[in-house]
CSV table of C-alpha atoms in Angstrom, one decimal:
chain,number,residue,atom,x,y,z
K,1,MET,CA,110.3,79.0,99.0
K,2,ARG,CA,113.1,81.4,99.4
K,3,ILE,CA,116.4,80.2,100.7
K,4,LEU,CA,119.2,82.5,101.8
K,5,LEU,CA,122.6,80.8,101.4
K,6,ILE,CA,125.5,82.5,103.1
K,7,GLU,CA,128.9,80.8,102.2
K,8,ASP,CA,132.2,82.7,101.4
K,9,ASN,CA,133.7,79.8,99.2
K,10,GLN,CA,132.5,80.8,95.7
K,11,GLU,CA,132.7,77.1,94.2
K,12,ILE,CA,130.8,75.6,97.2
K,13,ARG,CA,128.3,78.5,97.1
K,14,GLU,CA,127.6,77.9,93.4
K,15,ASN,CA,127.4,74.2,93.8
K,16,ILE,CA,124.8,74.4,96.6
K,17,CYS,CA,122.9,77.2,94.8
K,18,GLU,CA,122.6,74.8,91.9
K,19,ILE,CA,121.3,71.9,94.0
K,20,LEU,CA,118.6,73.9,95.7
K,21,GLU,CA,117.5,75.7,92.4
K,22,LEU,CA,117.2,72.1,90.8
K,23,ASP,CA,114.9,71.2,93.6
K,24,GLY,CA,112.5,74.2,93.0
K,25,PHE,CA,113.7,76.6,95.6
K,26,ASP,CA,114.2,80.3,95.0
K,27,VAL,CA,117.8,81.0,96.1
K,28,ILE,CA,119.7,84.3,97.1
K,29,THR,CA,123.3,84.1,98.0
K,30,ALA,CA,125.7,86.1,100.3
K,31,ALA,CA,129.6,85.9,100.2
K,32,ASN,CA,130.2,86.8,103.9
K,33,GLY,CA,128.2,87.1,107.1
K,34,LYS,CA,127.7,90.9,107.0
K,35,GLU,CA,126.2,90.7,103.5
K,36,GLY,CA,124.0,87.8,104.6
K,37,LEU,CA,122.7,89.5,107.7
K,38,ASP,CA,121.7,92.5,105.6
K,39,LEU,CA,119.9,90.3,102.9
K,40,ALA,CA,118.1,88.4,105.8
K,41,ARG,CA,116.8,91.7,107.1
K,42,GLU,CA,115.8,92.9,103.9
K,43,SER,CA,114.4,89.8,102.1
K,44,VAL,CA,113.2,87.8,105.2
K,45,PRO,CA,113.7,84.3,103.6
K,46,ASP,CA,111.9,81.1,104.6
K,47,LEU,CA,115.1,79.5,105.6
K,48,ILE,CA,118.8,80.2,105.9
K,49,VAL,CA,121.8,78.0,105.2
K,50,CYS,CA,124.9,79.6,106.6
K,51,ASP,CA,128.6,78.7,106.9
K,52,ILE,CA,130.3,79.2,110.2
K,53,MET,CA,133.9,80.2,109.4
K,54,MET,CA,133.6,83.3,107.3
K,55,PRO,CA,135.4,86.8,106.8
K,56,VAL,CA,133.8,90.0,108.0
K,57,MET,CA,131.3,88.3,110.4
K,58,ASP,CA,131.1,84.4,111.3
K,59,GLY,CA,127.9,82.4,111.2
K,60,TYR,CA,127.5,82.5,115.0
K,61,THR,CA,127.4,86.3,115.0
K,62,VAL,CA,124.8,86.3,112.1
K,63,LEU,CA,122.6,83.9,114.1
K,64,TYR,CA,123.0,86.0,117.2
K,65,PHE,CA,121.8,89.2,115.6
K,66,LEU,CA,119.0,87.6,113.6
K,67,SER,CA,117.6,85.9,116.8
K,68,LYS,CA,117.2,89.3,118.5
K,69,GLU,CA,115.0,90.7,115.7
K,70,PRO,CA,111.3,89.9,115.7
K,71,LYS,CA,110.9,89.6,112.0
K,72,THR,CA,113.9,87.2,111.6
K,73,ALA,CA,114.0,85.4,114.9
K,74,ASP,CA,111.8,82.5,113.7
K,75,ILE,CA,113.5,81.9,110.5
K,76,PRO,CA,114.9,78.3,110.4
K,77,PHE,CA,118.7,78.4,110.5
K,78,ILE,CA,121.0,75.6,109.2
K,79,PHE,CA,124.7,75.6,109.9
K,80,LEU,CA,127.4,74.5,107.4
K,81,THR,CA,130.9,73.7,108.4
K,82,ALA,CA,133.9,71.6,107.6
K,83,LYS,CA,134.6,71.3,111.4
K,84,ALA,CA,132.9,68.3,112.9
K,85,GLU,CA,134.1,68.8,116.6
K,86,ARG,CA,131.3,68.4,119.2
K,87,LEU,CA,132.0,71.8,120.8
K,88,ASP,CA,131.1,73.6,117.5
K,89,PHE,CA,127.9,71.3,117.2
K,90,ARG,CA,126.8,72.2,120.8
K,91,LYS,CA,127.6,76.0,120.4
K,92,GLY,CA,125.4,76.3,117.3
K,93,MET,CA,122.5,74.3,118.9
K,94,GLU,CA,122.7,76.4,122.1
K,95,MET,CA,122.6,79.5,120.2
K,96,GLY,CA,119.2,78.3,118.4
K,97,ALA,CA,120.4,76.8,115.2
K,98,ASP,CA,117.9,74.2,113.8
K,99,ASP,CA,120.3,71.9,112.2
K,100,TYR,CA,124.1,71.4,111.6
K,101,ILE,CA,125.5,69.8,108.4
K,102,THR,CA,129.2,68.9,108.1
K,103,LYS,CA,131.0,69.2,104.7
K,104,PRO,CA,131.3,67.3,102.6
K,105,PHE,CA,127.6,66.2,102.5
K,106,GLU,CA,125.3,64.3,100.0
K,107,ASP,CA,122.8,66.6,98.1
K,108,VAL,CA,119.9,64.6,99.5
K,109,GLU,CA,121.1,65.3,103.0
K,110,LEU,CA,121.0,68.8,102.6
K,111,ILE,CA,117.5,68.8,100.7
K,112,ASN,CA,116.1,66.5,103.4
K,113,ALA,CA,117.3,68.9,106.2
K,114,ILE,CA,115.7,71.9,104.6
K,115,ARG,CA,112.4,70.2,103.8
K,116,SER,CA,112.2,69.0,107.4
K,117,ARG,CA,112.8,72.4,108.8
K,118,LEU,CA,110.3,74.0,106.4
K,119,LYS,CA,107.7,71.5,107.3
K,120,LYS,CA,108.0,72.2,111.0
K,121,LYS,CA,107.9,75.8,110.3
K,122,GLU,CA,104.5,75.4,108.7
K,123,LEU,CA,103.0,73.9,111.8
K,124,VAL,CA,103.6,77.1,113.6
K,125,ARG,CA,103.1,79.7,110.9
K,126,LYS,CA,99.3,79.8,111.2
K,127,GLU,CA,98.0,82.8,113.4
K,128,TYR,CA,94.8,82.7,115.4
K,129,SER,CA,92.5,85.7,115.9
K,130,LYS,CA,92.6,87.0,119.4
K,131,ASP,CA,89.1,86.2,120.5
K,132,MET,CA,86.8,83.3,121.2
K,133,GLN,CA,86.6,82.5,117.7
K,134,GLY,CA,90.3,82.2,117.6
K,135,LEU,CA,90.5,79.9,120.5
K,136,ASP,CA,87.9,77.7,119.0
K,137,GLN,CA,89.9,77.6,115.7
K,138,LEU,CA,92.9,76.6,117.7
K,139,VAL,CA,90.8,73.9,119.3
K,140,SER,CA,89.4,72.7,116.0
K,141,ASP,CA,92.8,72.5,114.4
K,142,ALA,CA,94.0,70.0,117.0
K,143,GLU,CA,93.3,66.3,116.9
K,144,GLY,CA,92.8,65.0,120.4
K,145,GLU,CA,88.9,64.5,120.3
K,146,ARG,CA,88.3,63.8,124.0
K,147,ALA,CA,90.4,66.6,125.2
K,148,LEU,CA,89.1,69.0,122.7
K,149,LYS,CA,85.6,68.4,123.6
K,150,ASN,CA,86.5,68.9,127.3
K,151,LEU,CA,88.2,72.0,126.4
K,152,ILE,CA,85.0,73.2,124.5
K,153,GLU,CA,82.3,72.0,126.8
K,154,ASN,CA,83.9,72.6,130.3
K,155,ARG,CA,84.8,76.2,129.7
K,156,GLU,CA,84.4,78.4,132.8
K,157,VAL,CA,84.4,82.1,132.6
K,158,ARG,CA,85.2,84.3,135.8
K,159,ASP,CA,84.9,88.0,136.4
K,160,TYR,CA,87.7,90.0,138.0
K,161,LYS,CA,87.2,93.4,139.2
K,162,LYS,CA,90.0,96.0,138.6
K,163,LYS,CA,93.0,95.6,141.1
K,164,THR,CA,91.8,92.0,142.0
K,165,ASP,CA,94.4,89.3,142.0
K,166,ILE,CA,93.8,86.4,139.5
K,167,TYR,CA,96.5,84.4,141.0
K,168,ARG,CA,99.5,85.1,143.3
K,169,GLU,CA,103.1,84.3,143.3
K,170,GLY,CA,103.6,80.9,144.9
K,171,ASP,CA,100.0,79.6,144.2
K,172,TYR,CA,99.8,76.1,142.5
K,173,PRO,CA,98.5,76.4,138.9
K,174,LEU,CA,95.2,74.7,138.4
K,175,TYR,CA,94.2,76.3,135.1
K,176,LEU,CA,95.4,77.8,131.8
K,177,TYR,CA,94.0,81.3,131.5
K,178,TYR,CA,92.6,83.0,128.5
K,179,LEU,CA,92.0,86.8,128.8
K,180,GLN,CA,88.6,87.2,127.1
K,181,SER,CA,88.5,90.9,127.7
K,182,GLY,CA,90.3,93.5,129.9
K,183,LYS,CA,93.9,94.1,130.8
K,184,ALA,CA,96.1,92.5,133.4
K,185,LYS,CA,99.7,92.8,134.8
K,186,ALA,CA,102.2,90.1,136.0
K,187,TYR,CA,104.5,91.4,138.5
K,188,LYS,CA,107.2,90.3,141.0
K,189,THR,CA,107.8,91.9,144.4
K,190,ASN,CA,111.2,92.1,146.0
K,191,GLU,CA,112.0,91.7,149.7
K,192,TYR,CA,111.3,95.4,150.4
K,193,GLY,CA,107.9,95.3,148.6
K,194,LYS,CA,108.8,97.1,145.5
K,195,GLU,CA,107.0,95.8,142.4
K,196,LEU,CA,108.4,95.2,139.1
K,197,ILE,CA,106.0,94.6,136.2
K,198,ILE,CA,107.4,91.8,133.9
K,199,ASN,CA,104.4,91.3,131.5
K,200,LEU,CA,101.3,93.2,130.4
K,201,TYR,CA,98.5,91.0,129.0
K,202,ASN,CA,95.6,92.2,126.7
K,203,GLU,CA,92.5,90.6,125.3
K,204,GLY,CA,93.3,87.4,123.5
K,205,ASP,CA,96.3,86.4,125.5
K,206,PHE,CA,97.0,83.0,127.1
K,207,ILE,CA,98.4,83.2,130.5
K,208,GLY,CA,100.1,80.8,132.8
K,209,TYR,CA,101.1,78.2,130.5
K,210,THR,CA,104.8,78.2,131.4
K,211,ASP,CA,104.3,77.2,134.9
K,212,LEU,CA,101.7,74.5,133.8
K,213,ILE,CA,104.2,73.1,131.5
K,214,ARG,CA,107.0,73.2,134.1
K,215,GLU,CA,104.7,71.9,136.9
K,216,SER,CA,105.8,74.5,139.2
K,217,ASN,CA,104.2,77.2,141.3
K,218,PHE,CA,103.4,80.5,139.8
K,219,ASN,CA,106.5,82.6,139.5
K,220,GLU,CA,104.7,86.0,139.6
K,221,THR,CA,101.3,87.6,140.7
K,222,LEU,CA,98.6,88.3,138.0
K,223,THR,CA,96.4,91.3,138.8
K,224,ALA,CA,93.5,92.9,136.7
K,225,LEU,CA,94.4,96.4,135.6
K,226,GLU,CA,90.8,96.8,134.7
K,227,ASP,CA,87.6,94.7,134.9
K,228,CYS,CA,88.4,91.4,133.2
K,229,LYS,CA,86.7,88.3,131.9
K,230,VAL,CA,88.9,85.3,132.1
K,231,ILE,CA,88.3,81.8,130.7
K,232,LEU,CA,89.7,79.0,133.0
K,233,ILE,CA,90.8,75.8,131.2
K,234,PRO,CA,91.4,73.0,133.7
K,235,ARG,CA,95.1,71.9,134.1
K,236,LYS,CA,94.4,68.3,133.1
K,237,ILE,CA,92.6,69.2,129.8
K,238,PHE,CA,95.4,71.5,128.9
K,239,SER,CA,98.1,68.8,129.8
K,240,ASP,CA,96.2,66.2,127.7
K,241,LEU,CA,96.1,68.6,124.8
K,242,ILE,CA,99.8,69.3,125.0
K,243,LEU,CA,100.7,65.7,125.1
K,244,LYS,CA,98.5,64.4,122.6
K,245,ASN,CA,98.6,67.1,119.8
K,246,PRO,CA,102.1,68.1,118.5
K,247,SER,CA,100.6,71.2,116.6
K,248,VAL,CA,99.4,72.7,119.9
K,249,SER,CA,102.6,71.8,121.7
K,250,ILE,CA,104.7,73.7,119.1
K,251,LYS,CA,102.3,76.6,119.4
K,252,PHE,CA,102.9,77.0,123.1
K,253,ILE,CA,106.6,76.3,122.8
K,254,GLN,CA,106.6,79.1,120.3
K,255,LEU,CA,105.0,81.5,122.9
K,256,ILE,CA,107.4,80.6,125.4
K,257,SER,CA,110.4,81.2,123.2
K,258,LYS,CA,108.9,84.7,122.3
K,259,ASN,CA,108.5,85.4,125.9
K,260,ILE,CA,112.1,84.7,126.6
K,261,GLN,CA,113.1,87.0,123.7
K,262,THR,CA,111.0,89.7,125.2
K,263,ILE,CA,112.4,89.3,128.6
K,264,GLU,CA,115.9,89.4,127.4
K,265,SER,CA,115.1,92.5,125.5
K,266,GLU,CA,113.6,94.2,128.5
K,267,LEU,CA,116.6,93.4,130.6
K,268,ILE,CA,118.9,95.2,128.1
K,269,LYS,CA,116.6,98.1,128.0
K,270,LEU,CA,116.5,98.2,131.8
K,271,ALA,CA,120.3,98.2,132.0
K,272,TYR,CA,121.2,100.6,129.3
K,273,ASN,CA,118.3,102.7,128.3
K,274,SER,CA,117.8,106.2,129.7
K,275,VAL,CA,114.9,106.9,132.1
K,276,ARG,CA,113.1,108.9,129.5
K,277,LYS,CA,113.4,106.1,126.9
K,278,ARG,CA,112.1,103.6,129.5
K,279,VAL,CA,109.1,105.6,130.6
K,280,SER,CA,108.1,106.5,126.9
K,281,GLU,CA,108.4,102.8,125.9
K,282,SER,CA,106.5,101.5,129.0
K,283,LEU,CA,103.7,104.2,128.6
K,284,LEU,CA,103.1,102.9,125.0
K,285,LEU,CA,102.7,99.3,126.2
K,286,PHE,CA,99.7,100.4,128.3
K,287,PHE,CA,97.9,101.7,125.2
K,288,LYS,CA,96.1,99.0,123.1
K,289,ASP,CA,94.6,101.9,121.0
K,290,GLU,CA,97.0,104.8,120.7
K,291,THR,CA,94.2,107.2,119.9
K,292,GLU,CA,92.3,106.6,123.1
K,293,SER,CA,92.6,108.4,126.5
K,294,LEU,CA,93.8,106.1,129.2
K,295,LYS,CA,94.0,106.3,133.0
K,296,VAL,CA,97.3,104.7,133.7
K,297,SER,CA,98.4,104.2,137.4
K,298,ARG,CA,101.7,106.2,137.9
K,299,GLU,CA,102.8,103.2,140.2
K,300,ASP,CA,102.2,100.7,137.5
K,301,LEU,CA,104.2,103.0,135.0
K,302,ALA,CA,106.9,103.3,137.4
K,303,SER,CA,107.0,99.6,138.0
K,304,LYS,CA,107.1,98.7,134.3
K,305,ALA,CA,109.8,101.2,133.6
K,306,GLY,CA,111.9,100.1,136.6
K,307,THR,CA,112.2,103.5,138.1
K,308,SER,CA,110.9,105.3,141.2
K,309,LEU,CA,107.5,106.8,141.4
K,310,GLU,CA,108.8,110.3,141.7
K,311,THR,CA,111.0,109.9,138.6
K,312,ALA,CA,108.1,108.4,136.7
K,313,ILE,CA,105.8,111.4,137.6
K,314,ARG,CA,108.5,114.0,136.8
K,315,THR,CA,109.1,112.4,133.5
K,316,LEU,CA,105.5,112.5,132.5
K,317,SER,CA,105.4,116.1,133.5
K,318,ASP,CA,108.3,116.8,131.2
K,319,PHE,CA,106.5,114.9,128.3
K,320,LYS,CA,103.5,117.1,129.0
K,321,ASP,CA,105.5,120.3,128.8
K,322,GLU,CA,107.0,119.0,125.5
K,323,ARG,CA,103.5,118.3,124.0
K,324,LEU,CA,104.2,114.6,123.8
K,325,ILE,CA,101.1,113.8,126.0
K,326,GLU,CA,98.2,115.5,127.5
K,327,ILE,CA,97.0,114.8,131.1
K,328,THR,CA,93.4,115.6,131.9
K,329,GLY,CA,91.8,114.5,135.1
K,330,GLY,CA,94.3,111.8,135.5
K,331,ARG,CA,93.8,110.4,132.1
K,332,ILE,CA,96.7,110.4,129.6
K,333,SER,CA,96.3,111.0,125.8
K,334,LEU,CA,99.2,110.5,123.4
K,335,LEU,CA,99.8,113.6,121.3
K,336,ASP,CA,103.0,112.5,119.3
K,337,VAL,CA,103.2,108.7,119.2
K,338,ASP,CA,106.3,108.8,116.8
K,339,ARG,CA,108.4,110.9,119.1
K,340,LEU,CA,107.6,108.8,122.0
K,341,ARG,CA,108.3,105.5,120.1
K,342,ASN,CA,111.5,107.0,118.7
K,343,MET,CA,112.7,108.7,121.9
K,344,ARG,CA,116.5,109.3,121.9
K,345,ASN,CA,118.5,107.3,124.5
């Protein structure tokens, strides 16, 4: 296991490094926050131990930037500090730190904290394939026998035609949904009837778990973008599974955390990105296979990009003129994916 240690005090840094290496860890070190941030992005360690008060960039800032990047957001993060005030502790935890150790500390305290966080990381590391086999594997990996049997034996599959609502905003959730095939959109409507797509779902996605866990009505409407097959897992079976199986609970907590990060990123893009960049990024989201030709509703594209229908159509026309896309019979083909993905703001 590789540990990144970010500490500006050379003596403390060397002592901690020796402790960790004696316990069998591979340790890389940084003398300030900026150096540590660069190393984390480059090496993607299994865990980070970071001082708070440092020159160039403090620990809070390091954690902030790492939490915004997909490849580093899930790295366990332990703060080290000589300050023991409650406000410092709360600030670190609220920002997403996994633990907080106050100097001076015993060697075993640090080692135990690291091993505890690495063990929890292992529970959520396993990836499941996005098909029925993957769902069965998720089920077989959990331990609640009765709940798992119910989940397997009482699986209902429903077909939804294109443009059919699977559930509507305000409905009470009765099922956890698993998209076996097809595509769907989740959207909200404002008081003037204007839609904003907040999520796009593809084959292999779980849907509706946030409102099931919160025990609240659905916060958005889910509609089929194309013909879909959806597996319905009854609410009680899902609830039993969550309550009895920590590994499954952690998996869905991880999914919720990723959704929150995605929404935060989308809000920033909506606020600061140009229309061209928003339309190009939204367009790419509709394509599961970038080599295929796809019929994308201009209304859905405008809704996802957060712009007017007229602006979305005009932007698509510009993309066509620039040979970024091709439009034939209403179907869109991507001609230059790299330029679309790296559209300048």
